[in-house]
Every structure is written in C-alpha cells, then in structure tokens.
C-alpha cells in the first residue's frame, strides 16, 4: 500500500464516513482527521454557521480545512458536499479517495440523527442531494465501496482489501 498518500473518505451525508474513517485509521495505525470536526472546533455548529453566514461561506472554509488535512498522511473524513468544489476535486488527486456508496438502506434513521442544514425534509432531501452529487463522488473516487446497510467490519475489510491493490 502507498502509505504516503492520505486516504480520504467521500460520500453522502450519514453514510458513515466519520465512523468508518475512525475505525480505518486505528486499524491502519494512522491519524484520523475529519474536516467537519475541524470546522466545528473553530466555528461552532455547522447548522448555526449556515444560518448566520450561508452555505457559500461554509464551502470556502471547507476548502481550507481539506487543504490543511490532506497534507497529513492520515485517514480523512469529509462532509458530503466537499466534492461540490472544483478546487477540492483537484486537491483530492493527491489522495487515495474512497467513495462510500449506498442504496439508501437505513439512511432514513441515520439522517434523523444530527442537525444537517441541507436536509430539512428528511429522506427526500437526502435522496435528491445524493442524486445531484453521485457523479462527483464517482469522478473523484479511486475506490468505491458499497456500504448499503453493511456492518462496519465488512466495510473496513473491503476498504483494506482494495487499498492493498493500490500499492
Ligand atoms: C453537508 C454534509 C455535512 C456537513 C454540512 C454539509 C452536505 O457532513 O459538511 O452539513 O452538504 O451534504 P456529513 O456528510 O458528515 O453529514
């Protein structure tokens, strides 16, 4: 495995990028970074920031956090909208990008947890946004892992097997 490149997880909100990322990082003995958490540490809750400053201001800062995080040989979880930025998509070329895809199994329950400013109308919003972004996830991905309702152990094992092929 090329352990010099960071491993970046992309995919729709609620698919498990943070949970999988933490576990993957500890399995591989790498640092874990989460661009949303870095943002929250500096700016507070994302939903509050969206209300006060708007999505564009969030996206701009999201670019800075990704640019910072990707300099580390770490496992990095991104927000579901990180791929919207052309600059982010270019930056992602420096990494091994793992796209966590899903057919939506268990997503209704998952997105009811947390406060996501773009998902105010539940699963219908989630599906619409995912459809809009799918091609972007596909475009940046080096590895795609179907997570549809799968246990985390299986997802981690599949990612590790794919990473081994990316020597
Ligand atoms: C967003 C997803 C969120 C967070 C922000 C915007 C999006 O991250 O970055 O609320 O545009 O889909 P998660 O994918 O971790 O929920």
mmCIF file of C-alpha atoms and ligand atoms in Angstrom, residues 11-15 17-18 34-36 46-47 50 55 58-59 62 78-82 84 115-119 129 133 137, ligand 1:
data_model
loop_
_atom_site.group_PDB
_atom_site.id
_atom_site.type_symbol
_atom_site.label_atom_id
_atom_site.label_comp_id
_atom_site.label_asym_id
_atom_site.label_seq_id
_atom_site.Cartn_x
_atom_site.Cartn_y
_atom_site.Cartn_z
ATOM 1 C CA UNK A 11 -19.877 10.054 0.116
ATOM 2 C CA UNK A 12 -23.342 11.239 1.078
ATOM 3 C CA UNK A 13 -24.313 12.571 4.485
ATOM 4 C CA UNK A 14 -24.966 9.818 7.004
ATOM 5 C CA UNK A 15 -23.248 7.013 5.111
ATOM 6 C CA UNK A 17 -17.589 8.497 6.733
ATOM 7 C CA UNK A 18 -16.636 9.521 10.283
ATOM 8 C CA UNK A 34 -12.483 14.995 9.990
ATOM 9 C CA UNK A 35 -12.930 18.245 8.083
ATOM 10 C CA UNK A 36 -16.358 18.858 9.656
ATOM 11 C CA UNK A 46 -22.363 23.890 11.127
ATOM 12 C CA UNK A 47 -26.137 24.500 11.117
ATOM 13 C CA UNK A 50 -25.125 28.154 7.714
ATOM 14 C CA UNK A 55 -23.590 27.906 2.519
ATOM 15 C CA UNK A 58 -19.092 27.361 4.715
ATOM 16 C CA UNK A 59 -17.854 25.924 1.399
ATOM 17 C CA UNK A 62 -14.390 23.714 3.954
ATOM 18 C CA UNK A 78 -15.059 14.883 4.537
ATOM 19 C CA UNK A 79 -18.508 16.447 4.574
ATOM 20 C CA UNK A 80 -20.964 15.170 1.981
ATOM 21 C CA UNK A 81 -20.707 18.402 -0.022
ATOM 22 C CA UNK A 82 -16.912 18.641 -0.205
ATOM 23 C CA UNK A 84 -19.002 20.265 -4.994
ATOM 24 C CA UNK A 115 -28.613 18.581 12.512
ATOM 25 C CA UNK A 116 -27.848 18.890 8.814
ATOM 26 C CA UNK A 117 -28.765 22.258 7.372
ATOM 27 C CA UNK A 118 -29.387 20.957 3.836
ATOM 28 C CA UNK A 119 -31.563 18.043 4.955
ATOM 29 C CA UNK A 129 -28.942 15.765 -2.965
ATOM 30 C CA UNK A 133 -23.740 14.605 -6.350
ATOM 31 C CA UNK A 137 -18.253 11.141 -5.973
HETATM 32 C C1 LIG B 1 -23.113 18.604 4.165
HETATM 33 C C2 LIG B 1 -22.824 17.463 4.889
HETATM 34 C C3 LIG B 1 -22.332 17.529 6.272
HETATM 35 C C4 LIG B 1 -21.683 18.884 6.581
HETATM 36 C C5 LIG B 1 -22.590 20.006 6.174
HETATM 37 C C6 LIG B 1 -22.933 19.984 4.698
HETATM 38 C C7 LIG B 1 -23.602 18.448 2.783
HETATM 39 O O1 LIG B 1 -21.410 16.486 6.533
HETATM 40 O O2 LIG B 1 -20.441 19.011 5.932
HETATM 41 O O3 LIG B 1 -23.741 19.914 6.952
HETATM 42 O O4 LIG B 1 -23.537 19.415 2.006
HETATM 43 O O5 LIG B 1 -24.032 17.324 2.428
HETATM 44 P P1 LIG B 1 -21.811 14.929 6.603
HETATM 45 O O6 LIG B 1 -21.691 14.357 5.234
HETATM 46 O O7 LIG B 1 -20.782 14.343 7.526
HETATM 47 O O8 LIG B 1 -23.179 14.871 7.163
#
